[in-house]
Coordinates of C-alpha atoms in Angstrom, one line a residue:
M11 CA 71.6 144.5 116.9
T12 CA 70.0 144.8 113.4
L13 CA 73.0 146.7 112.1
R14 CA 75.4 144.0 113.4
L15 CA 73.2 141.3 111.8
T16 CA 73.1 143.2 108.5
F17 CA 76.9 143.6 108.6
L18 CA 77.4 139.9 109.3
V19 CA 75.1 138.9 106.3
L20 CA 77.0 141.3 104.0
C21 CA 80.4 139.7 105.1
I22 CA 79.1 136.2 104.5
L23 CA 77.7 137.2 101.0
S24 CA 81.0 138.9 100.2
A25 CA 83.0 135.8 101.2
T26 CA 80.7 133.5 99.3
T27 CA 81.1 135.7 96.2
L28 CA 84.9 135.5 96.5
I29 CA 84.9 131.8 96.8
K30 CA 82.6 131.4 93.8
A31 CA 84.8 133.9 91.8
E32 CA 88.0 131.9 92.3
D33 CA 89.2 130.1 89.2
P34 CA 88.7 126.3 89.2
Y35 CA 91.4 123.9 90.5
L36 CA 92.7 120.8 88.7
F37 CA 94.5 118.2 91.0
F38 CA 96.9 115.6 89.8
T39 CA 99.1 113.0 91.6
W40 CA 102.1 111.8 89.6
N41 CA 104.3 108.8 90.5
V42 CA 107.4 109.1 88.5
S43 CA 109.4 105.9 88.1
Y44 CA 111.7 104.0 85.8
G45 CA 110.2 101.3 83.6
T46 CA 111.1 99.1 80.6
I47 CA 110.0 100.5 77.3
S48 CA 110.8 99.4 73.7
P49 CA 109.7 102.3 71.4
L50 CA 112.3 101.2 68.7
G51 CA 111.9 97.5 69.4
V52 CA 114.9 97.4 71.8
P53 CA 114.1 97.2 75.6
Q54 CA 115.5 100.2 77.5
Q55 CA 115.0 102.1 80.7
G56 CA 112.4 104.9 80.3
I57 CA 110.8 107.4 82.7
L58 CA 107.1 106.8 83.3
I59 CA 104.5 108.9 85.0
N60 CA 101.8 106.8 86.6
N61 CA 103.2 103.9 84.5
E62 CA 102.4 105.8 81.3
F63 CA 104.8 106.6 78.4
P64 CA 104.3 109.3 77.2
G65 CA 102.9 110.9 80.4
P66 CA 99.3 111.8 81.0
N67 CA 97.8 114.6 79.1
I68 CA 96.8 117.7 81.1
N69 CA 93.5 119.2 79.8
S70 CA 92.9 122.6 81.3
T71 CA 91.1 125.9 80.5
T72 CA 92.3 129.5 80.6
N73 CA 93.0 130.7 84.2
N74 CA 92.6 127.2 85.8
N75 CA 94.8 126.5 88.8
I76 CA 96.9 123.3 88.2
V77 CA 98.1 121.5 91.2
I78 CA 100.4 118.5 90.6
N79 CA 101.9 116.5 93.5
V80 CA 105.0 114.8 92.1
F81 CA 106.5 111.8 93.8
N82 CA 110.0 111.1 92.8
N83 CA 110.6 107.3 92.7
L84 CA 113.8 107.7 90.6
D85 CA 117.3 107.2 92.1
E86 CA 118.3 110.8 91.4
P87 CA 116.9 114.3 91.7
L88 CA 114.0 115.4 89.4
L89 CA 112.4 118.6 88.1
F90 CA 109.6 119.3 85.6
T91 CA 109.1 122.4 83.5
W92 CA 106.0 123.4 81.6
N93 CA 107.1 124.4 78.1
G94 CA 105.4 127.6 77.1
I95 CA 103.4 128.2 80.3
Q96 CA 104.3 131.8 81.3
H97 CA 103.8 131.5 85.1
R98 CA 102.9 135.2 85.5
K99 CA 104.7 136.6 88.5
N100 CA 105.6 133.1 89.6
S101 CA 108.9 131.7 88.3
W102 CA 108.9 129.6 91.5
Q103 CA 107.0 127.0 89.5
D104 CA 109.1 127.0 86.3
G105 CA 111.0 123.9 87.3
M106 CA 114.4 124.9 86.0
P107 CA 117.7 124.4 87.9
G108 CA 118.1 128.1 88.0
T109 CA 114.8 128.6 89.9
N110 CA 114.1 125.4 91.9
C111 CA 115.9 123.0 94.1
P112 CA 115.3 119.5 92.7
I113 CA 112.9 116.9 94.1
Q114 CA 115.2 114.4 95.9
P115 CA 114.7 110.6 95.4
G116 CA 111.9 109.3 97.6
K117 CA 110.5 112.8 98.2
N118 CA 107.6 114.7 96.7
F119 CA 106.9 118.3 95.7
T120 CA 103.6 120.0 94.7
Y121 CA 103.7 122.3 91.8
H122 CA 100.9 124.9 91.8
F123 CA 100.5 127.3 88.9
Q124 CA 97.8 129.1 87.0
V125 CA 97.5 129.1 83.2
K126 CA 96.8 132.8 83.4
D127 CA 95.5 134.5 80.2
Q128 CA 96.8 131.8 77.9
I129 CA 95.3 129.4 75.4
G130 CA 96.8 126.8 73.1
S131 CA 99.0 123.7 72.9
Y132 CA 102.0 123.1 75.2
F133 CA 103.9 120.2 76.8
Y134 CA 105.9 119.4 79.9
F135 CA 109.2 117.5 80.4
P136 CA 111.8 116.7 83.1
T137 CA 114.8 119.1 83.2
A138 CA 117.3 117.6 85.6
A139 CA 120.3 115.5 84.4
F140 CA 119.4 114.2 80.9
H141 CA 116.0 112.8 81.8
R142 CA 114.2 114.4 78.9
A143 CA 115.9 111.9 76.5
V144 CA 114.0 108.9 77.8
G145 CA 110.5 110.1 78.6
G146 CA 108.7 112.0 81.4
F147 CA 107.0 114.2 78.8
G148 CA 103.4 114.8 78.0
G149 CA 100.9 117.2 76.5
L150 CA 99.4 120.2 78.2
R151 CA 96.5 121.9 76.5
V152 CA 94.8 125.2 77.6
N153 CA 91.3 125.5 76.2
S154 CA 89.5 128.8 75.7
R155 CA 86.8 129.7 78.1
D156 CA 83.3 129.4 76.9
L157 CA 82.9 133.2 77.0
I158 CA 85.7 133.6 74.5
P159 CA 84.9 132.0 71.1
V160 CA 87.6 130.4 69.1
P161 CA 87.9 131.4 65.4
F162 CA 86.7 128.0 64.1
D163 CA 83.8 125.6 64.7
V164 CA 84.2 123.3 67.7
P165 CA 85.9 120.1 66.3
E166 CA 84.4 116.6 66.7
D167 CA 87.4 115.7 68.9
D168 CA 90.8 117.0 70.1
F169 CA 93.9 114.9 69.7
T170 CA 97.4 115.4 71.1
V171 CA 100.3 114.2 68.9
L172 CA 103.8 114.2 70.5
I173 CA 106.6 113.7 67.9
G174 CA 110.3 113.6 68.6
D175 CA 113.6 112.0 67.9
W176 CA 114.7 109.0 70.0
Y177 CA 117.9 107.3 71.2
K178 CA 118.1 103.6 72.1
S179 CA 120.7 104.4 74.9
S180 CA 119.7 105.2 78.5
H181 CA 119.7 108.7 79.7
A182 CA 122.7 107.7 82.0
D183 CA 124.7 106.5 79.0
L184 CA 123.9 109.6 77.0
K185 CA 124.8 111.8 79.9
K186 CA 128.1 109.9 80.3
I187 CA 129.0 110.6 76.6
L188 CA 128.4 114.3 77.1
D189 CA 130.2 114.4 80.4
G190 CA 133.1 112.7 78.6
G191 CA 133.4 115.6 76.2
K192 CA 131.7 114.1 73.1
S193 CA 128.5 114.7 71.2
I194 CA 125.7 112.1 71.2
N195 CA 125.5 112.4 67.4
R196 CA 122.3 111.5 65.5
P197 CA 119.2 109.8 66.9
D198 CA 118.3 106.2 66.3
G199 CA 114.7 107.0 65.2
I200 CA 111.6 109.1 65.4
L201 CA 108.5 108.5 67.6
I202 CA 104.8 109.5 67.4
N203 CA 103.2 109.3 70.8
G204 CA 105.9 106.9 71.9
K205 CA 105.6 104.6 68.9
S206 CA 107.7 104.3 65.8
G207 CA 105.4 102.5 63.4
N208 CA 108.3 100.2 62.4
G209 CA 106.3 97.0 62.8
T210 CA 106.8 96.6 66.6
D211 CA 103.6 98.5 67.4
N212 CA 101.1 96.2 65.6
D213 CA 99.9 99.2 63.6
K214 CA 97.0 99.8 66.0
P215 CA 95.2 103.1 65.1
L216 CA 96.4 106.1 67.2
F217 CA 93.2 108.0 66.4
T218 CA 89.8 107.3 64.8
M219 CA 87.8 109.8 62.8
K220 CA 84.1 109.8 61.7
P221 CA 83.6 110.4 58.0
G222 CA 82.8 114.0 57.2
K223 CA 83.8 115.3 60.7
T224 CA 86.6 117.8 61.5
Y225 CA 89.2 117.1 64.2
R226 CA 91.9 119.2 65.9
Y227 CA 95.4 117.8 66.1
R228 CA 97.8 119.4 68.6
I229 CA 101.3 118.5 67.4
C230 CA 104.4 119.2 69.6
N231 CA 108.0 118.4 68.9
V232 CA 109.1 116.9 72.2
G233 CA 112.4 115.6 70.9
I234 CA 115.9 116.7 72.0
K235 CA 117.8 117.4 68.8
T236 CA 115.9 117.1 65.5
S237 CA 113.6 119.4 63.5
L238 CA 110.7 117.3 62.1
N239 CA 108.1 117.5 59.3
F240 CA 104.5 116.3 59.9
R241 CA 101.9 115.3 57.4
I242 CA 98.9 113.0 57.1
Q243 CA 98.5 110.8 54.1
G244 CA 95.9 112.1 51.7
H245 CA 94.7 114.9 54.0
S246 CA 95.4 118.7 54.1
M247 CA 95.8 120.5 57.4
K248 CA 94.4 123.9 58.2
L249 CA 96.7 125.7 60.7
V250 CA 94.8 127.4 63.5
E251 CA 97.1 127.9 66.5
M252 CA 100.8 128.0 67.2
D253 CA 102.6 128.2 70.5
G254 CA 99.5 129.7 72.2
S255 CA 98.4 132.1 69.5
H256 CA 95.6 131.8 66.9
V257 CA 97.0 132.3 63.4
V258 CA 95.7 133.1 60.0
Q259 CA 94.2 129.8 58.8
N260 CA 96.3 128.8 55.8
V261 CA 96.2 125.2 54.5
Y262 CA 99.3 123.0 54.3
D263 CA 100.1 119.5 53.1
A264 CA 103.1 119.3 55.4
L265 CA 104.4 121.4 58.3
D266 CA 107.9 121.8 59.8
I267 CA 107.9 121.7 63.6
H268 CA 111.1 122.5 65.3
V269 CA 112.2 121.2 68.7
G270 CA 110.1 122.8 71.5
Q271 CA 107.4 124.1 69.2
C272 CA 103.7 123.2 69.2
L273 CA 100.9 123.9 66.7
S274 CA 97.3 123.0 66.1
V275 CA 95.7 122.0 62.8
L276 CA 92.2 121.1 61.7
V277 CA 91.8 117.9 59.6
T278 CA 88.6 116.9 58.0
A279 CA 87.9 113.2 57.4
D280 CA 86.9 113.8 53.7
Q281 CA 88.7 110.9 52.1
T282 CA 87.7 107.3 51.3
P283 CA 86.9 105.6 54.7
K284 CA 89.9 103.5 55.4
D285 CA 93.2 103.8 57.3
Y286 CA 95.8 106.4 56.6
Y287 CA 99.3 107.1 57.9
M288 CA 100.4 110.2 59.8
V289 CA 104.1 110.7 59.2
A290 CA 106.9 112.5 61.1
S291 CA 110.3 112.6 59.4
S292 CA 113.6 114.3 60.2
R293 CA 114.7 117.5 58.6
F294 CA 118.2 118.9 57.7
L295 CA 119.9 115.5 58.3
K296 CA 121.7 113.5 55.5
E297 CA 119.8 110.4 56.5
V298 CA 116.0 110.7 56.8
Y299 CA 114.4 109.1 59.8
T300 CA 110.7 108.4 59.6
A301 CA 107.9 107.3 62.0
T302 CA 104.3 106.5 61.1
G303 CA 101.1 106.2 63.0
V304 CA 97.7 105.0 61.8
V305 CA 94.6 107.2 61.6
S306 CA 91.5 105.1 61.0
Y307 CA 88.1 106.0 59.7
E308 CA 85.1 104.7 61.7
G309 CA 83.4 102.0 59.7
G310 CA 86.1 102.1 57.1
S311 CA 88.0 99.2 55.7
G312 CA 91.4 98.8 54.1
P313 CA 95.0 99.3 55.3
P314 CA 97.0 102.5 54.6
S315 CA 98.6 102.9 51.3
P316 CA 102.3 101.8 51.5
Q317 CA 103.1 104.9 49.5
I318 CA 104.2 107.2 52.3
P319 CA 104.1 110.9 51.2
E320 CA 107.6 112.3 50.9
G321 CA 108.7 115.2 53.1
P322 CA 110.2 118.4 51.9
T323 CA 113.9 119.0 51.4
G324 CA 116.1 122.1 51.9
I325 CA 116.0 125.2 54.1
V326 CA 114.2 127.4 51.6
Y327 CA 110.9 125.4 52.0
S328 CA 111.0 125.8 55.8
L329 CA 112.0 129.5 55.7
N330 CA 109.2 130.3 53.3
Q331 CA 106.7 128.4 55.5
F332 CA 107.8 130.5 58.5
R333 CA 107.2 133.7 56.4
S334 CA 103.6 132.4 55.7
F335 CA 102.7 132.3 59.4
R336 CA 100.6 135.3 60.5
W337 CA 98.9 136.2 63.8
N338 CA 95.1 136.2 63.6
L339 CA 94.4 139.8 64.9
T340 CA 90.7 139.4 64.6
A341 CA 90.4 136.3 66.9
S342 CA 89.1 136.8 70.4
A343 CA 91.6 135.2 72.7
A344 CA 94.2 135.9 75.4
R345 CA 96.5 138.7 74.3
P346 CA 100.1 139.0 75.2
N347 CA 101.0 140.9 78.4
P348 CA 101.1 143.8 78.9
Q349 CA 97.7 144.5 77.3
G350 CA 98.2 146.6 74.2
S351 CA 101.5 145.1 73.3
Y352 CA 99.9 143.6 70.2
H353 CA 100.7 147.0 68.7
Y354 CA 104.3 146.1 69.2
G355 CA 105.4 147.8 66.0
G356 CA 104.9 151.2 67.5
I357 CA 106.8 150.6 70.8
N358 CA 110.3 152.0 71.1
I359 CA 113.1 149.5 71.5
T360 CA 115.1 150.2 74.6
R361 CA 117.7 147.4 74.3
T362 CA 119.1 145.1 71.7
I363 CA 120.8 141.9 72.7
K364 CA 122.6 139.7 70.3
I365 CA 122.7 136.0 71.1
V366 CA 125.6 134.2 69.3
N367 CA 125.8 130.5 69.6
S368 CA 129.1 128.7 69.5
A369 CA 130.8 125.4 70.2
A370 CA 134.4 124.7 71.3
T371 CA 136.6 122.4 73.3
V372 CA 137.3 123.6 76.9
D373 CA 139.8 121.6 79.0
G374 CA 139.5 118.7 76.5
K375 CA 135.7 118.6 76.6
L376 CA 132.9 119.8 74.3
R377 CA 131.1 122.9 75.5
Y378 CA 128.4 125.1 73.9
A379 CA 128.1 128.8 74.7
I380 CA 126.2 132.1 74.3
N381 CA 128.4 135.1 73.6
G382 CA 131.4 133.2 74.8
V383 CA 129.9 132.0 78.2
S384 CA 129.0 128.3 78.7
H385 CA 126.5 128.2 81.5
T386 CA 126.9 125.9 84.5
D387 CA 124.4 125.7 87.3
P388 CA 125.6 126.9 90.7
E389 CA 124.9 124.8 93.8
T390 CA 122.0 127.1 94.7
P391 CA 119.3 128.1 92.2
M392 CA 120.0 131.7 91.2
K393 CA 116.4 132.8 91.9
L394 CA 116.7 131.6 95.5
S395 CA 120.0 133.3 96.1
E396 CA 118.6 136.5 94.7
Y397 CA 115.3 136.4 96.7
Y398 CA 117.0 135.5 99.9
E399 CA 119.6 138.1 99.3
A400 CA 122.4 135.6 100.1
P401 CA 125.4 137.5 101.3
K402 CA 127.8 135.6 99.0
K403 CA 126.0 134.6 95.8
D404 CA 127.7 131.9 93.8
F405 CA 127.0 133.7 90.5
E406 CA 127.6 137.2 89.0
Y407 CA 125.2 139.3 87.0
N408 CA 125.8 140.4 83.4
S409 CA 128.4 137.8 82.5
I410 CA 128.0 138.6 78.8
V411 CA 127.8 141.7 76.8
D412 CA 124.8 142.6 74.6
D413 CA 126.9 143.1 71.4
P414 CA 129.7 140.6 71.4
T415 CA 132.7 140.8 69.0
P416 CA 133.4 137.7 66.9
E417 CA 136.4 136.9 69.1
S418 CA 134.5 137.2 72.4
A419 CA 131.7 135.0 71.1
T420 CA 134.0 132.1 70.2
K421 CA 136.4 132.0 73.2
I422 CA 134.4 130.1 75.8
V423 CA 134.4 130.5 79.5
V424 CA 132.4 128.2 81.8
K425 CA 130.4 129.9 84.5
P426 CA 126.8 130.8 85.5
N427 CA 125.3 133.0 82.8
V428 CA 122.9 135.6 84.2
L429 CA 121.8 138.9 82.6
N430 CA 120.0 141.7 84.5
A431 CA 116.9 143.0 82.6
T432 CA 115.1 146.2 83.4
F433 CA 111.5 145.6 84.4
R434 CA 109.0 146.5 81.7
D435 CA 111.7 147.4 79.1
F436 CA 110.7 146.6 75.5
I437 CA 113.7 144.8 74.0
E438 CA 114.9 143.2 70.8
I439 CA 116.9 139.9 70.8
I440 CA 118.8 138.9 67.7
F441 CA 119.8 135.2 67.4
V442 CA 122.9 134.8 65.2
N443 CA 123.7 131.4 63.9
N444 CA 127.1 131.2 62.3
E445 CA 127.2 127.4 62.5
K446 CA 126.3 124.8 59.9
S447 CA 123.4 123.3 61.7
I448 CA 119.9 124.6 62.6
Q449 CA 119.4 126.0 66.1
T450 CA 116.2 126.5 68.1
W451 CA 115.6 128.8 71.0
H452 CA 113.0 129.0 73.8
L453 CA 112.3 131.6 76.4
D454 CA 110.5 130.7 79.6
G455 CA 108.0 133.1 81.2
Y456 CA 107.1 135.0 78.0
S457 CA 105.8 135.0 74.5
F458 CA 107.6 137.1 72.0
F459 CA 107.0 138.4 68.5
A460 CA 109.0 136.4 65.9
V461 CA 109.4 139.3 63.5
A462 CA 112.1 138.0 61.1
I463 CA 114.4 135.2 60.0
E464 CA 116.9 136.0 57.2
A465 CA 120.2 134.8 55.8
G466 CA 123.5 136.6 56.3
Q467 CA 124.5 139.0 59.0
W468 CA 122.1 141.3 61.0
T469 CA 122.6 145.0 60.9
P470 CA 120.2 147.8 62.2
E471 CA 119.1 148.4 58.7
K472 CA 117.6 145.0 58.6
R473 CA 114.8 146.3 60.8
K474 CA 113.0 147.6 57.7
N475 CA 112.3 144.0 56.8
Y476 CA 110.7 143.2 60.2
N477 CA 107.0 142.2 60.3
L478 CA 105.8 144.9 62.6
L479 CA 102.1 144.2 62.2
D480 CA 101.1 140.5 62.6
A481 CA 104.1 138.4 63.5
V482 CA 103.0 135.4 65.6
S483 CA 103.4 135.7 69.3
R484 CA 105.1 132.6 70.4
H485 CA 107.8 131.1 72.7
T486 CA 110.2 129.2 70.5
I487 CA 112.0 130.2 67.3
Q488 CA 114.3 128.4 64.9
V489 CA 117.5 129.9 63.3
Y490 CA 118.7 128.3 60.1
P491 CA 122.5 127.9 59.4
G492 CA 124.1 131.1 58.4
C493 CA 121.0 133.0 59.3
W494 CA 119.7 135.3 62.0
A495 CA 116.3 135.6 63.7
A496 CA 114.8 138.6 65.5
I497 CA 112.2 138.7 68.3
M498 CA 110.7 141.5 70.3
L499 CA 109.1 141.5 73.7
T500 CA 108.4 143.4 76.9
F501 CA 110.2 142.2 80.1
D502 CA 107.1 142.7 82.2
N503 CA 107.1 139.3 84.0
A504 CA 109.2 139.5 87.1
G505 CA 111.3 136.4 87.9
M506 CA 114.3 134.4 86.9
W507 CA 113.7 133.1 83.3
N508 CA 115.7 130.6 81.3
L509 CA 116.6 131.4 77.6
R510 CA 117.9 128.2 76.2
S511 CA 118.8 126.1 73.2
T512 CA 116.0 123.5 72.9
L513 CA 118.6 121.1 71.5
W514 CA 119.2 119.3 74.8
E515 CA 122.8 118.3 74.4
R516 CA 123.6 122.0 73.7
H517 CA 121.5 123.1 76.6
Y518 CA 123.1 120.5 78.9
L519 CA 126.6 121.6 77.9
G520 CA 126.0 125.3 78.5
Q521 CA 124.0 126.9 75.7
Q522 CA 121.6 128.8 78.0
L523 CA 121.3 131.8 80.2
Y524 CA 118.9 133.3 82.7
F525 CA 117.3 136.7 82.6
S526 CA 116.9 138.2 86.1
V527 CA 113.8 140.5 85.9
T528 CA 113.2 142.2 89.2
S529 CA 110.6 144.8 90.1
P530 CA 112.1 147.7 92.1
A531 CA 108.7 148.0 93.9
R532 CA 109.1 144.6 95.6
S533 CA 105.3 144.4 95.3
L534 CA 102.9 141.5 95.1
R535 CA 101.4 143.3 92.1
D536 CA 104.6 142.4 90.3
E537 CA 105.7 139.1 91.8
Y538 CA 104.6 136.4 94.3
N539 CA 106.4 135.6 97.4
V540 CA 108.3 132.3 97.6
P541 CA 105.8 129.5 98.3
D542 CA 105.9 127.9 101.7
N543 CA 106.5 124.5 100.3
V544 CA 109.6 125.4 98.1
E545 CA 112.6 123.2 98.9
L546 CA 115.7 125.1 100.0
C547 CA 119.2 124.0 99.2
G548 CA 122.7 125.3 99.0
I549 CA 123.7 128.6 100.6
V550 CA 120.1 129.6 101.4
K551 CA 119.1 126.4 103.2
D552 CA 119.5 127.9 106.7
L553 CA 118.9 131.5 105.9
P554 CA 115.8 133.2 107.5
K555 CA 113.0 134.0 105.1
P556 CA 113.2 137.7 104.0
P557 CA 110.4 140.1 104.6
P558 CA 107.5 139.2 102.2
Y559 CA 106.4 141.4 99.4
T560 CA 103.3 143.4 100.1
I561 CA 100.8 145.3 98.0

């Protein structure tokens, strides 16, 4: 009897320990709806979350479980993705058309993901149709746990700054232009946290600082087409984090932030107590578009100076700034997976993939492509077809070659674009931009080492110029006109992951692909089973669930 009682007590204590050891949960309920907004002074239909534009900020800590119940009150299907969140072993939560069936109008879906082994500044946005152009985006921050110190003093406050280009047209009208075979051309303006500063916002301060105190600004380019430059009138900025990595803390007067990228800076309120402008302006366009927002000193008096600091010009400035970014190897923080890959310079490359972007007219309509293939989403998300082992998949693997010829890269075919990737291979991806405009690329599910950007054509000899010591581990990289960029990473995160142009008209018209990364072990150590609440559609809708992965 005593032995049984002792065993029961041990079981209870063990269960209690497990419950206490589980990482915290954060719960959110989002009601997504249309609403009238006027960010450029013209009323238009926007996408709101809980009647907010931009959407609510998600404030989490490393390893938190985030649970978001999304109610779709739009009149068309809806999806959300979490830009830069890696979803370790869990592409089911990535919210891309290649992984998830959309949330139908009048329905709801609960996303559940863990910000596992990550820190830094990110954002979310809707991925279906052309919703991203009219709202539905917001900030997502992942704070370091108390046990892991950050490489700077705790700031007085932490501000999220969402900058991006903006169009006055509705998403339906923009989509109609693209579906009709034309480009949406240049934006109508720039926004900072949903405001333009053009006189329609009453110049109310976006943020207030106490004299002498230091603040963290997390700045993300949530736009759909335009690289931007950010600066704060009269203040310098100390760069401390970029796309989830602590960096060497250089000081800048202005910073280029390309579409899909986020960075954090420290700003000290060390100027005369009054109001100052923060400024976001377009880069690499003939006409410069500018937005301003007011930063106010507590107890200060006086409006901002009307003399707005000018932004930089030319590509050389931006390229040299990229080369100044270095990963902070001494900071205690989440490291890239697999552990040890921060010694990436000593790992043998097993595969090199060239990504060549191109544009052409197909059947009288504009299409964008990667290595000659312009992606189109099949009826069934590819991840579901793959997991359910659908007898007749509506896509084929390896639709492009790793090293395209110039001819194959420019002759465009429209079909699903999926590449098989070998689990745990260490690979090199070369982005080649032969066009006259800047391109920006993002990879879901991973961070990668941005080892080089150079002008001209890439050859294997160019590897001698790579930064193989302290290149920043990040998820989005720009490629300047007539240039190439090189990244390196280990395909250790099983799932179906989207590599895409972050320029949303290019993405919408086909400039994307999916990497299928499967573990031959079919083990829960490598990938989670499909969640019970995942919506099924297309050819898998009535298929029986396959045997689950086990340990």
